[in-house]
mmCIF file of C-alpha atoms in Angstrom:
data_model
loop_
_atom_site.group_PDB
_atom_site.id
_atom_site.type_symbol
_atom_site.label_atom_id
_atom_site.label_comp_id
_atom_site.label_asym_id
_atom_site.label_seq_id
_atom_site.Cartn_x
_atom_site.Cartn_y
_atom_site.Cartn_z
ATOM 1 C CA UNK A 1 -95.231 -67.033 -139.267
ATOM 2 C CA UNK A 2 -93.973 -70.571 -139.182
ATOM 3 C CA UNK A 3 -94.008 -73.389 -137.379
ATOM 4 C CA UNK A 4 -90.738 -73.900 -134.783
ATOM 5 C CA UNK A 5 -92.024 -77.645 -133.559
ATOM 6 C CA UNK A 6 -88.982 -79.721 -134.644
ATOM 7 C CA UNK A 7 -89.583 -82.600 -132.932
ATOM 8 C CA UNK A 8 -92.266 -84.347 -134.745
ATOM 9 C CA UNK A 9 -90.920 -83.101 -138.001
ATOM 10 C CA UNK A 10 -88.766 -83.931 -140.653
ATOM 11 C CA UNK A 11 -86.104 -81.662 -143.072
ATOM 12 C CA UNK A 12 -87.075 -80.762 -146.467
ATOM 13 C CA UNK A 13 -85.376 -82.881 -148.468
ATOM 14 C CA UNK A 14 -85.627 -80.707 -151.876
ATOM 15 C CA UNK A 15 -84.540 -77.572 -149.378
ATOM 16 C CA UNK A 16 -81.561 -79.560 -148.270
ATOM 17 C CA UNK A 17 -80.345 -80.490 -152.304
ATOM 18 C CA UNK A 18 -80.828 -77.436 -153.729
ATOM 19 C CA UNK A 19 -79.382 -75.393 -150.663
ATOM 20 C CA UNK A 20 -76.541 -77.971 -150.817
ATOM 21 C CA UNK A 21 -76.193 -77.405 -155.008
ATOM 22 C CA UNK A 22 -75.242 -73.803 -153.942
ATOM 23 C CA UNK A 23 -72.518 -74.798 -151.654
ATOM 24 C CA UNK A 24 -74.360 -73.305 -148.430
ATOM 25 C CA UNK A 25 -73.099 -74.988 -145.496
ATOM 26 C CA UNK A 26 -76.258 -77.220 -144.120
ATOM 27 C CA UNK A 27 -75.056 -77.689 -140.331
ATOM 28 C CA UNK A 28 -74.566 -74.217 -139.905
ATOM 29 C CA UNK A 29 -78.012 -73.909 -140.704
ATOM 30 C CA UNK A 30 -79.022 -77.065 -138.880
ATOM 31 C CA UNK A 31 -76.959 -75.405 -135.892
ATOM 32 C CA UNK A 32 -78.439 -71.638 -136.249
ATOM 33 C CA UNK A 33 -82.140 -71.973 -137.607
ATOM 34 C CA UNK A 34 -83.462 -75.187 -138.382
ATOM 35 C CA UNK A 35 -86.618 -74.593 -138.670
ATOM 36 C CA UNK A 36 -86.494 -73.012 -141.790
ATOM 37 C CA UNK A 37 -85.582 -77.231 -143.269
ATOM 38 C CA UNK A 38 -88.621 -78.254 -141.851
ATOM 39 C CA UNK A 39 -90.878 -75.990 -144.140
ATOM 40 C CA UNK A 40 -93.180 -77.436 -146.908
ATOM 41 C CA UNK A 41 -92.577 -75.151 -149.107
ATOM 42 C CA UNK A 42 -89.342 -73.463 -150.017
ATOM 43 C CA UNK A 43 -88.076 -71.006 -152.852
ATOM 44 C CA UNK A 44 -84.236 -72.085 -152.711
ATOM 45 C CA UNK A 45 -83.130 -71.831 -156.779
ATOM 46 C CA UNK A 46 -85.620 -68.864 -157.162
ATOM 47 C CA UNK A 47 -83.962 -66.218 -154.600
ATOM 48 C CA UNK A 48 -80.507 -67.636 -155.833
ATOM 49 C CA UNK A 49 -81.707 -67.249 -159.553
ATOM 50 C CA UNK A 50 -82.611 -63.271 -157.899
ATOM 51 C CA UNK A 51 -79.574 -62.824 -156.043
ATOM 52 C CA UNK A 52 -77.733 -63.368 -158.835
ATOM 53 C CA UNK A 53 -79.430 -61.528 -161.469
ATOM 54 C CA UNK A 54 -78.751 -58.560 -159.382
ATOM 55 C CA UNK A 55 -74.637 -59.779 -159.848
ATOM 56 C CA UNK A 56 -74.080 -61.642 -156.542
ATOM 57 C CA UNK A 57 -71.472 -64.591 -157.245
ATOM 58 C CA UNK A 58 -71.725 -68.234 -155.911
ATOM 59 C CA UNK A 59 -69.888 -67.371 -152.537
ATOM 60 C CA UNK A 60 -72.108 -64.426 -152.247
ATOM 61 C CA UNK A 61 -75.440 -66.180 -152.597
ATOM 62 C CA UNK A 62 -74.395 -69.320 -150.135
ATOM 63 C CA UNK A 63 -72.968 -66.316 -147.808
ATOM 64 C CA UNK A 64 -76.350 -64.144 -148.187
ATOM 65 C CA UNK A 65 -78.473 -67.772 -147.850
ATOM 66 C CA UNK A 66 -76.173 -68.942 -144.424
ATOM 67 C CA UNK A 67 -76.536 -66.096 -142.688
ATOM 68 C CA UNK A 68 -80.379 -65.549 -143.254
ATOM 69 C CA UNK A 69 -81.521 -68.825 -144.940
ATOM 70 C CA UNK A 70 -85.104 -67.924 -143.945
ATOM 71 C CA UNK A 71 -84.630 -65.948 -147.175
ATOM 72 C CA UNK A 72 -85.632 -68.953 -149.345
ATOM 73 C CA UNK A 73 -89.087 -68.921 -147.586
ATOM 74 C CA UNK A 74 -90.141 -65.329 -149.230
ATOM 75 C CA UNK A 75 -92.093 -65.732 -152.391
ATOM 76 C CA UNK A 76 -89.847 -64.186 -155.354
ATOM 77 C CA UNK A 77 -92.522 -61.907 -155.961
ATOM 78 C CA UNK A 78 -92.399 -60.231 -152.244
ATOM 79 C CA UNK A 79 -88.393 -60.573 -152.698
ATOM 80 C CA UNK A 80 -88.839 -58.792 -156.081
ATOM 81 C CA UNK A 81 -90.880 -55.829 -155.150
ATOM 82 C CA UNK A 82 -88.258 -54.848 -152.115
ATOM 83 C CA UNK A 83 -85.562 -55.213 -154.695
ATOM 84 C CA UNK A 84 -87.123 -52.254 -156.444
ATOM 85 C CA UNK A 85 -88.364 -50.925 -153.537
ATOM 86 C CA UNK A 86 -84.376 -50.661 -152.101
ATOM 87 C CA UNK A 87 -83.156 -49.646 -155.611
ATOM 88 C CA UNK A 88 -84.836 -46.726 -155.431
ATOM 89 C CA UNK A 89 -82.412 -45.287 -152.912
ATOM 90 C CA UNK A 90 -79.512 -47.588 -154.218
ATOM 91 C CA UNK A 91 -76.931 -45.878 -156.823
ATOM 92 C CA UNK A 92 -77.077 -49.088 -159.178
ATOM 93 C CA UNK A 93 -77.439 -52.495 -157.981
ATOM 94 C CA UNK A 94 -73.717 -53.591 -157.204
ATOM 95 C CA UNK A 95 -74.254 -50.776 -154.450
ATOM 96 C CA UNK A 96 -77.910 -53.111 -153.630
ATOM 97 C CA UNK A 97 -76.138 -56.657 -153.241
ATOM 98 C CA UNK A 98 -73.270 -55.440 -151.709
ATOM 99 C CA UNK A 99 -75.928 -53.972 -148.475
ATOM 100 C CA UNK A 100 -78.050 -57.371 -149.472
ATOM 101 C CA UNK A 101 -74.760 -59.325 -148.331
ATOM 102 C CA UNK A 102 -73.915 -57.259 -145.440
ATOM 103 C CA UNK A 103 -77.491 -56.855 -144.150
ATOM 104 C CA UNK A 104 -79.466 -59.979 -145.295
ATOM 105 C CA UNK A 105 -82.094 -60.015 -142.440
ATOM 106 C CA UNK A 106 -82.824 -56.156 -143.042
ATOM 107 C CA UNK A 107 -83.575 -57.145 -147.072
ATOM 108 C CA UNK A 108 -85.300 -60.170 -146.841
ATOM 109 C CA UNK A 109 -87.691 -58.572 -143.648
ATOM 110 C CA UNK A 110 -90.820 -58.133 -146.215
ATOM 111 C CA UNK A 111 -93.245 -58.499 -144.178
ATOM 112 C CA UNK A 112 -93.616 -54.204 -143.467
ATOM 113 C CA UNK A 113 -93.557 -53.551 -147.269
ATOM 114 C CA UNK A 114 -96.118 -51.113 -147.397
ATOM 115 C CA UNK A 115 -94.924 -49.614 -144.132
ATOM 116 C CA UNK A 116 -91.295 -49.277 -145.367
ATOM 117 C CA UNK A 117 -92.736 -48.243 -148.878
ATOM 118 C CA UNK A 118 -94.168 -45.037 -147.181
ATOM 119 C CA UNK A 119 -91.143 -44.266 -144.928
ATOM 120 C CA UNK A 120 -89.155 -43.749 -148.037
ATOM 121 C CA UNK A 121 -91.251 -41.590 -149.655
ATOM 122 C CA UNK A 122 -91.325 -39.404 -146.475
ATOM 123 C CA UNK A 123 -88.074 -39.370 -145.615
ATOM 124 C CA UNK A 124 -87.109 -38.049 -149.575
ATOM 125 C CA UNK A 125 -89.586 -35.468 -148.925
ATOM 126 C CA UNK A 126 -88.016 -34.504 -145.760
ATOM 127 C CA UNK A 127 -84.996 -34.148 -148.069
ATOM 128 C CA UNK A 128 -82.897 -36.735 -146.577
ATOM 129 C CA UNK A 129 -80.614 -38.643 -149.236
ATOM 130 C CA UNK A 130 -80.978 -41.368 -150.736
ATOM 131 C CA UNK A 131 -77.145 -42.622 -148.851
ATOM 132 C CA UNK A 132 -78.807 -41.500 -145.416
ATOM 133 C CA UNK A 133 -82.266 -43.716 -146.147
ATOM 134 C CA UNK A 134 -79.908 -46.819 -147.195
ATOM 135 C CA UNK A 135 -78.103 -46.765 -143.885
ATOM 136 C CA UNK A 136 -81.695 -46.287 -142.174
ATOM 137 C CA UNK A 137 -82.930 -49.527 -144.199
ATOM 138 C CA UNK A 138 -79.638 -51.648 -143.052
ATOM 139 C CA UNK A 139 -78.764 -50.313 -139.413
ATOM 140 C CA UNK A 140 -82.279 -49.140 -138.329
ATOM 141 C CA UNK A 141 -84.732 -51.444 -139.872
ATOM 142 C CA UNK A 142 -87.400 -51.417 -137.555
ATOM 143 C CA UNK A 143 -87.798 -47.758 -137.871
ATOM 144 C CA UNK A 144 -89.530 -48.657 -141.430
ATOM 145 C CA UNK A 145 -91.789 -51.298 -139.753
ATOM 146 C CA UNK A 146 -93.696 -48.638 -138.155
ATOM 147 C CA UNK A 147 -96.596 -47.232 -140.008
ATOM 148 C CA UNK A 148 -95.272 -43.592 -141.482
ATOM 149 C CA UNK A 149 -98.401 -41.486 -139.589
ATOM 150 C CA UNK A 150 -96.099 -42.645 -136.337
ATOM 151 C CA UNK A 151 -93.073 -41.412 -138.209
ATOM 152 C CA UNK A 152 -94.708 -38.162 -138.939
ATOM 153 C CA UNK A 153 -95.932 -37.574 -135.884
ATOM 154 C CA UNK A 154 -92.419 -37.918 -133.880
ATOM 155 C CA UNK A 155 -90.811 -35.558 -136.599
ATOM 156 C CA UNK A 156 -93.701 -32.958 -135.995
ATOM 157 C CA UNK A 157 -92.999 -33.117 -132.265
ATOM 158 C CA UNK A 158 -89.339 -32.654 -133.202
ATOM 159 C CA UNK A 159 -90.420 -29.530 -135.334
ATOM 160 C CA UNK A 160 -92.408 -28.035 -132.379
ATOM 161 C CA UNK A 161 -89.986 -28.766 -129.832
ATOM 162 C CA UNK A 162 -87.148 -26.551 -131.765
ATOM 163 C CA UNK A 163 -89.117 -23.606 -132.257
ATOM 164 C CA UNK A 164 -90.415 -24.113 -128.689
ATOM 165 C CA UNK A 165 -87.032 -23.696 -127.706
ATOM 166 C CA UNK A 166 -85.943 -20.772 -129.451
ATOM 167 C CA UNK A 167 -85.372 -22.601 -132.718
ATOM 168 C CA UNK A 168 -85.463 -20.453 -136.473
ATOM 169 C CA UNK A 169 -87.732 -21.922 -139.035
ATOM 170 C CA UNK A 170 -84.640 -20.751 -141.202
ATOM 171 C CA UNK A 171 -82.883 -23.738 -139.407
ATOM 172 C CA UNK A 172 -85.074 -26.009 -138.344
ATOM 173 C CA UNK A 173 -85.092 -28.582 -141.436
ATOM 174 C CA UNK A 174 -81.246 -28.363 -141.240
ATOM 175 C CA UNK A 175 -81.058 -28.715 -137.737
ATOM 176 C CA UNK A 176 -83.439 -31.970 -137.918
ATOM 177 C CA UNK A 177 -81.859 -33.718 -141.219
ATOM 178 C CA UNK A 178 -78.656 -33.681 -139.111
ATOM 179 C CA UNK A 179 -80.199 -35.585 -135.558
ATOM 180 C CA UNK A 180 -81.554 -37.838 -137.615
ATOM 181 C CA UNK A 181 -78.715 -38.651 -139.527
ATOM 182 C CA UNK A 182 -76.585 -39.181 -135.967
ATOM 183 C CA UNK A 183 -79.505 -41.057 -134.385
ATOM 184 C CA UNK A 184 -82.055 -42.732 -136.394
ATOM 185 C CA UNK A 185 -83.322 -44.367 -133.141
ATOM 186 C CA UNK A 186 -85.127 -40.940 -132.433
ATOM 187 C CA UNK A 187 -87.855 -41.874 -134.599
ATOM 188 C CA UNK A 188 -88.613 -45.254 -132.692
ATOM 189 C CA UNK A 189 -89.763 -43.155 -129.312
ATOM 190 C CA UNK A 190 -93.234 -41.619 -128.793
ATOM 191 C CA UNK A 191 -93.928 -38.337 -128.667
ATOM 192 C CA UNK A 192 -95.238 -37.878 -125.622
ATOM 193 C CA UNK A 193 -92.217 -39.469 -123.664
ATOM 194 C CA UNK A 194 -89.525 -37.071 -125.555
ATOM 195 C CA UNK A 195 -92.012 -34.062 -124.438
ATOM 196 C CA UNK A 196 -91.673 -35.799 -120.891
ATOM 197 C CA UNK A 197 -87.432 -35.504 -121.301
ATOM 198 C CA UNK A 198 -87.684 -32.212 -122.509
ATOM 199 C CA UNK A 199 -90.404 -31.201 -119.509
ATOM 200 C CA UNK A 200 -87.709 -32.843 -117.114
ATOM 201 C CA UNK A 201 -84.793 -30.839 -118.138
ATOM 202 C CA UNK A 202 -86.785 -27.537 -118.102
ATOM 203 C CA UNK A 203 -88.066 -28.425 -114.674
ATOM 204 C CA UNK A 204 -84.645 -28.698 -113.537
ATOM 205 C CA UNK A 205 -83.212 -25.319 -114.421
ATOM 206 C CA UNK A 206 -82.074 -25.530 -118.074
ATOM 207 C CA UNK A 207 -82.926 -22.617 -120.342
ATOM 208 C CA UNK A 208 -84.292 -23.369 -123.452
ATOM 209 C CA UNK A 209 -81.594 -22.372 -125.384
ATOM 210 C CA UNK A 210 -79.531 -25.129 -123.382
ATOM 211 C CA UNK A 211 -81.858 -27.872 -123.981
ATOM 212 C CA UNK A 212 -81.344 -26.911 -127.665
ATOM 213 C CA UNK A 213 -77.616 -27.187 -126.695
ATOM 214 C CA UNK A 214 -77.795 -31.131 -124.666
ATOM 215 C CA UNK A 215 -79.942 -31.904 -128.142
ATOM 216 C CA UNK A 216 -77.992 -31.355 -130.472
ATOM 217 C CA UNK A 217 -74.973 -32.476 -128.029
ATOM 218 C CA UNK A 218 -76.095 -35.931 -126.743
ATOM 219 C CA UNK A 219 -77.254 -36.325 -131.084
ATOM 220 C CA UNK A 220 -81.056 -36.730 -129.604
ATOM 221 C CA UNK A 221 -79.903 -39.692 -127.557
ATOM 222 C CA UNK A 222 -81.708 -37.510 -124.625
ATOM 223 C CA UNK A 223 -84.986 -39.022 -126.210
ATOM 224 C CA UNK A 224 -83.970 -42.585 -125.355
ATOM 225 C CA UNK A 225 -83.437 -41.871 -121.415
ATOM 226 C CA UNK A 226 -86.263 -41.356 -118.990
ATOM 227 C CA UNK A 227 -86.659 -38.417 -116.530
ATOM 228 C CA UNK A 228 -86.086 -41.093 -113.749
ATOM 229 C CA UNK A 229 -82.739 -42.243 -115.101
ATOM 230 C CA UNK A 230 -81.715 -39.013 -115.379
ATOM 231 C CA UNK A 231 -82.306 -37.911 -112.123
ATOM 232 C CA UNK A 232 -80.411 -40.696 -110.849
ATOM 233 C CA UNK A 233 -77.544 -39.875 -112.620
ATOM 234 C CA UNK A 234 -77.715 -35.962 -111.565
ATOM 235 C CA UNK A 235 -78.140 -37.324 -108.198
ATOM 236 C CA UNK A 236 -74.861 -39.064 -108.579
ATOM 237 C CA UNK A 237 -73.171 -36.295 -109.835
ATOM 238 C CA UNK A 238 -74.216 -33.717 -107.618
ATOM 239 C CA UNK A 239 -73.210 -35.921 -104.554
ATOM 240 C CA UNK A 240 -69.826 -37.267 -105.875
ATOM 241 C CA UNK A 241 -68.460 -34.059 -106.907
ATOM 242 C CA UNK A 242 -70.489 -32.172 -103.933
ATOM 243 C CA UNK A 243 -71.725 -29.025 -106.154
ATOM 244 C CA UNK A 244 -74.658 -27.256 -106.098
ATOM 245 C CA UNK A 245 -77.456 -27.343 -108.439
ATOM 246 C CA UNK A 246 -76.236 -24.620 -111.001
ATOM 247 C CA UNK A 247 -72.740 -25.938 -110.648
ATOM 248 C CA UNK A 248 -74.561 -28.911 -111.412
ATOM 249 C CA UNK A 249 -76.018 -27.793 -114.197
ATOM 250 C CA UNK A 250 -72.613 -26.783 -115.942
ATOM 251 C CA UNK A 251 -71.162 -29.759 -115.205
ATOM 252 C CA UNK A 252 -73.840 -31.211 -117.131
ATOM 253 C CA UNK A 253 -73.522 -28.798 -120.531
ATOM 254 C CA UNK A 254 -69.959 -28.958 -120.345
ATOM 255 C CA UNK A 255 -70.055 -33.101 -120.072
ATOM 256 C CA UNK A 256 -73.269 -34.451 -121.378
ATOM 257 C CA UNK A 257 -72.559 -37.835 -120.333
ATOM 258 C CA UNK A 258 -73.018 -37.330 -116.772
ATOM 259 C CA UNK A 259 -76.614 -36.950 -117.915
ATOM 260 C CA UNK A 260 -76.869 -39.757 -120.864
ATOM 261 C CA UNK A 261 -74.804 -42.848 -118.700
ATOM 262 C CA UNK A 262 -76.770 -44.207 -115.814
ATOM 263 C CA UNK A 263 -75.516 -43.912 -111.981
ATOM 264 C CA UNK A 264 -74.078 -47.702 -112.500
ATOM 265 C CA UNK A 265 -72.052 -46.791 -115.460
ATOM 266 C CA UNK A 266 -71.146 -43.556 -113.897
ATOM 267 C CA UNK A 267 -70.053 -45.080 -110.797
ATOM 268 C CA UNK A 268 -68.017 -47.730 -112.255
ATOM 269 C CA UNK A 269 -66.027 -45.132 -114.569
ATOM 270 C CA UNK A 270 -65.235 -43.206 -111.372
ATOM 271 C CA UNK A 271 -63.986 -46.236 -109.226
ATOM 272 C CA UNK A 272 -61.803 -47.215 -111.932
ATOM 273 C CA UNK A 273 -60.254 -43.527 -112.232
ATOM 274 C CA UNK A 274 -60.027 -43.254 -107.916
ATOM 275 C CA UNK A 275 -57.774 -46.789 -108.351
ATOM 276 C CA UNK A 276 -55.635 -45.099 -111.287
ATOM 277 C CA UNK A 277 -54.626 -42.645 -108.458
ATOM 278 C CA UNK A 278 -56.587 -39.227 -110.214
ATOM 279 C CA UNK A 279 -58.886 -37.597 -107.520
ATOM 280 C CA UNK A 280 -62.546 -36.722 -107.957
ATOM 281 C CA UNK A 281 -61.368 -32.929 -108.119
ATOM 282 C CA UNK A 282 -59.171 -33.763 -110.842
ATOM 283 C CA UNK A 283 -62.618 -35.501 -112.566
ATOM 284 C CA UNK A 284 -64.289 -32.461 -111.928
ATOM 285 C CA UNK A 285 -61.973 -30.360 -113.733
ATOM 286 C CA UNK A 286 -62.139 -32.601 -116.691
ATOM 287 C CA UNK A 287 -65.714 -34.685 -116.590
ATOM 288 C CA UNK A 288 -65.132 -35.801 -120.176
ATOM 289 C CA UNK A 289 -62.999 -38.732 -119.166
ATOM 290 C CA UNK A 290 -66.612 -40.530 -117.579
ATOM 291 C CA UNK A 291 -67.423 -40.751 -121.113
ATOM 292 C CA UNK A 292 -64.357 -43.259 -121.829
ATOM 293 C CA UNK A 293 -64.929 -46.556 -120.504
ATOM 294 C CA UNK A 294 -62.747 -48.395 -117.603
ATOM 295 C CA UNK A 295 -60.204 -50.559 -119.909
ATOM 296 C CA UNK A 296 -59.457 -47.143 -122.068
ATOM 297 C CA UNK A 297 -58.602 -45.467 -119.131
ATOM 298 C CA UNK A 298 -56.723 -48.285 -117.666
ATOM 299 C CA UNK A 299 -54.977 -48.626 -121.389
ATOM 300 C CA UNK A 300 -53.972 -44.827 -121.642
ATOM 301 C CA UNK A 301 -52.695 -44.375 -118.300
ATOM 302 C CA UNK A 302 -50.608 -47.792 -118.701
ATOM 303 C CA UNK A 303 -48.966 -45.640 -121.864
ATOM 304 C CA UNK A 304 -48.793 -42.213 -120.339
ATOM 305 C CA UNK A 305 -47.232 -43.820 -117.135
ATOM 306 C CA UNK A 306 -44.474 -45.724 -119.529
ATOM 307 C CA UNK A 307 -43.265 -42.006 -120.364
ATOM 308 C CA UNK A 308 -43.100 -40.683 -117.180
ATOM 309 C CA UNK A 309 -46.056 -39.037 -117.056
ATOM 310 C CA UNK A 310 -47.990 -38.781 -113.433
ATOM 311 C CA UNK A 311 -51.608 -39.006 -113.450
ATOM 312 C CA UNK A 312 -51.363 -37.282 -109.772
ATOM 313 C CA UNK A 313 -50.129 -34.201 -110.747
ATOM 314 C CA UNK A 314 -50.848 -33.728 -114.226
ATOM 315 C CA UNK A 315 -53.983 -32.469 -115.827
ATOM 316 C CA UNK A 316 -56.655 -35.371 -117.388
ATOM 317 C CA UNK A 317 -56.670 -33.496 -120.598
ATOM 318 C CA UNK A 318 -54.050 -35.920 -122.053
ATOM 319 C CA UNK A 319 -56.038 -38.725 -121.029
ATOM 320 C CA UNK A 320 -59.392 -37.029 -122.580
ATOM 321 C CA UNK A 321 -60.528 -37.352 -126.125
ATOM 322 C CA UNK A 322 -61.390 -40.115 -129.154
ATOM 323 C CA UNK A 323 -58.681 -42.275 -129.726
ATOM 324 C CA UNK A 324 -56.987 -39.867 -132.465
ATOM 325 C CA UNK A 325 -56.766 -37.751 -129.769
ATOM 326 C CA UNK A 326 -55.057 -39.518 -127.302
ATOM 327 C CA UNK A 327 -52.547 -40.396 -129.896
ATOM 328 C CA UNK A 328 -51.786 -37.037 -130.990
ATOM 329 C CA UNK A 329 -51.576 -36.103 -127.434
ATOM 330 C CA UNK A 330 -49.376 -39.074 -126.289
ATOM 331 C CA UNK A 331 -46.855 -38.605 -129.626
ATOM 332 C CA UNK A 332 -46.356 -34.819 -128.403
ATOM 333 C CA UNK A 333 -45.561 -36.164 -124.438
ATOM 334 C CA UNK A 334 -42.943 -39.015 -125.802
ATOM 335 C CA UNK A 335 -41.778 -36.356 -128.666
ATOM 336 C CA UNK A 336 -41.284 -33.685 -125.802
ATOM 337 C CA UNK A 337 -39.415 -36.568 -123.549
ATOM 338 C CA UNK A 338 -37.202 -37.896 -125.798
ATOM 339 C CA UNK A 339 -35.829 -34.488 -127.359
ATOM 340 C CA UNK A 340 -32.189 -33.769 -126.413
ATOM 341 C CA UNK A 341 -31.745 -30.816 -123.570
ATOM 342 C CA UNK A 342 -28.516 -29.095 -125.852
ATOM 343 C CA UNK A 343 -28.977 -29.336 -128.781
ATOM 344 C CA UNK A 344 -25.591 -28.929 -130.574
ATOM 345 C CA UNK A 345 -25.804 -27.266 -134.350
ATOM 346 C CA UNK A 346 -28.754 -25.206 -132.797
ATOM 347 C CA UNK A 347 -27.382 -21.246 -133.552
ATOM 348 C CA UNK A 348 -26.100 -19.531 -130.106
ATOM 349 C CA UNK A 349 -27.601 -16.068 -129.907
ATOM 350 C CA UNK A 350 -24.635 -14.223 -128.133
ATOM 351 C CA UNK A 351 -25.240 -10.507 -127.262
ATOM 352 C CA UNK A 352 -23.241 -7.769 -128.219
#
């Protein structure tokens, strides 16, 4: 840890000349995290001198340095022993810097060595790759900073819960290399709150079969709700679109989201359809659009509306759907609008 009193202290002055030697720009610095000038001691030429023995360029060391200058307080020892802790999983080290200059704080985050040391070895014996474990280091850090008995234990609960629920051992590795490629994140919650979820959904009706089903569905993201959230959002559901609780409960497997978004969200995404002009049975019919946010919807029906096309009376279906989607739908509407009613060298079938 270091000290963040600034006001009775004064910059490094050997930081500031050999951070401004590598062209990094000071004020940003000054601006983002000055503390790191005020330190006594500093490694500045020593993680350049690393950075670019591993092939980073000038631009990409003052880059790496700006945007996590608290870099030059790690000893080069601690910086060398992640190097070849993250080259272990890296194809060669252009891959390494590239991730070093895209990630910085992720890299130079030493302090869980051992930690992150052991997570690596675990997850390679899981049998994820090596590309999966890099994207773990740079987009899910923390998940390393945990101690790997916590890491285990959250996988074994995984393990249990899919033959609990009618899960093969045949697919079980399989079935858990994929959830946590989709959602790392899994691995940050504790095992007794995903047995609560789980608990929760059985409790309200779901087989096991489709709990297996919302699992693999919502990518494990059910693990990061609480059963109190989603009641609230069932609760939402069930009175908006007035169903009962096994129409409910298909609502839910056919649309996920009504389960994953909270009643705010939910409620929001609805008003902004009722403004549009589409009626909650026309939501009901297709409960995929809640999972598209407000300005989407207010973007696609702007475009669909340009052609001709009324919301009202037509189905949601061309509203639904990832953005490739919506273009392949809205390309078939204008291609179907602008195509000429007679069509002159078209052959006339005449009948004898």
């Amino acid at each position: 840890s270091y000290t963040t009193d600034t006001a009775s202290r004064e910059e490094n002055k050997k930081t500031i000349e050999s951070l401004y030697r590598l062209s990094v720009d000071i004020k940003k610095i000054r601006r983002l995290k000055e503390w790191v000038l005020l330190q006594d001691v500093a490694y500045v030429q020593e993680i350049a001198g690393i950075l670019q023995e591993m092939g980073a360029d000038e631009t990409t060391v003052a880059s790496v340095l700006e945007r996590c200058p608290e870099a030059v307080l790690r000893t080069p020892a601690e910086v060398n022993t992640q190097r070849a802790l993250w080259q272990s999983v890296c194809w060669n080290e252009k891959q390494l810097i590239k991730l070093i200059e895209q990630f910085p704080e992720s890299f130079f985050t030493t302090k869980y060595h051992k930690n992150q040391e052991a997570n690596i070895l675990f997850f390679q014996e899981l049998g994820l790759k090596n590309n999966i474990i890099t994207r773990f280091l740079t987009s899910t850090p923390s998940v390393f900073y945990n101690p790997v008995e916590q890491t285990k234990s959250v996988i074994e609960t995984l393990q249990r819960s899919y033959l609990s629920l009618g899960g093969s051992d045949a697919n079980m590795k399989i079935w858990i290399l994929k959830l946590l490629s989709q959602n790392p994140f899994i691995l940050l919650n504790t095992p007794t709150s995903m047995q609560e979820n789980l608990e929760f959904l059985q409790k309200n009706g779901f087989t096991d079969d489709e709990v297996l089903q919302l699992l693999s569905k919502l990518k494990g993201f059910i693990f990061q709700l609480t059963p109190a959230t989603m009641q609230k959002s069932m609760l939402f559901s069930k009175n908006t679109f007035k169903c009962s609780d096994q129409e409910l409960k298909e609502l839910v497997l056919k649309c996920p989201a009504l389960l994953y978004y909270s009643a705010p969200v939910l409620e929001e995404r609805l008003e902004g359809l009722l403004r549009e002009g589409v009626s909650v049975a026309q939501i009901r019919e297709m409960p995929m659009v809640l999972e598209l946010t407000t300005q989407i919807v207010q973007y696609r029906i702007k475009k669909l509306s340009a052609l001709g096309y009324d919301m009202k009376s037509g189905t949601l279906e061309s509203l639904n759907g990832t953005k490739k989607d919506f273009e392949v739908n809205y390309s078939k509407i204008q291609s179907k609008k602008e195509r000429p009613i007679f069509n002159p060298v078209a052959p006339i079938n005449i009948e004898d």
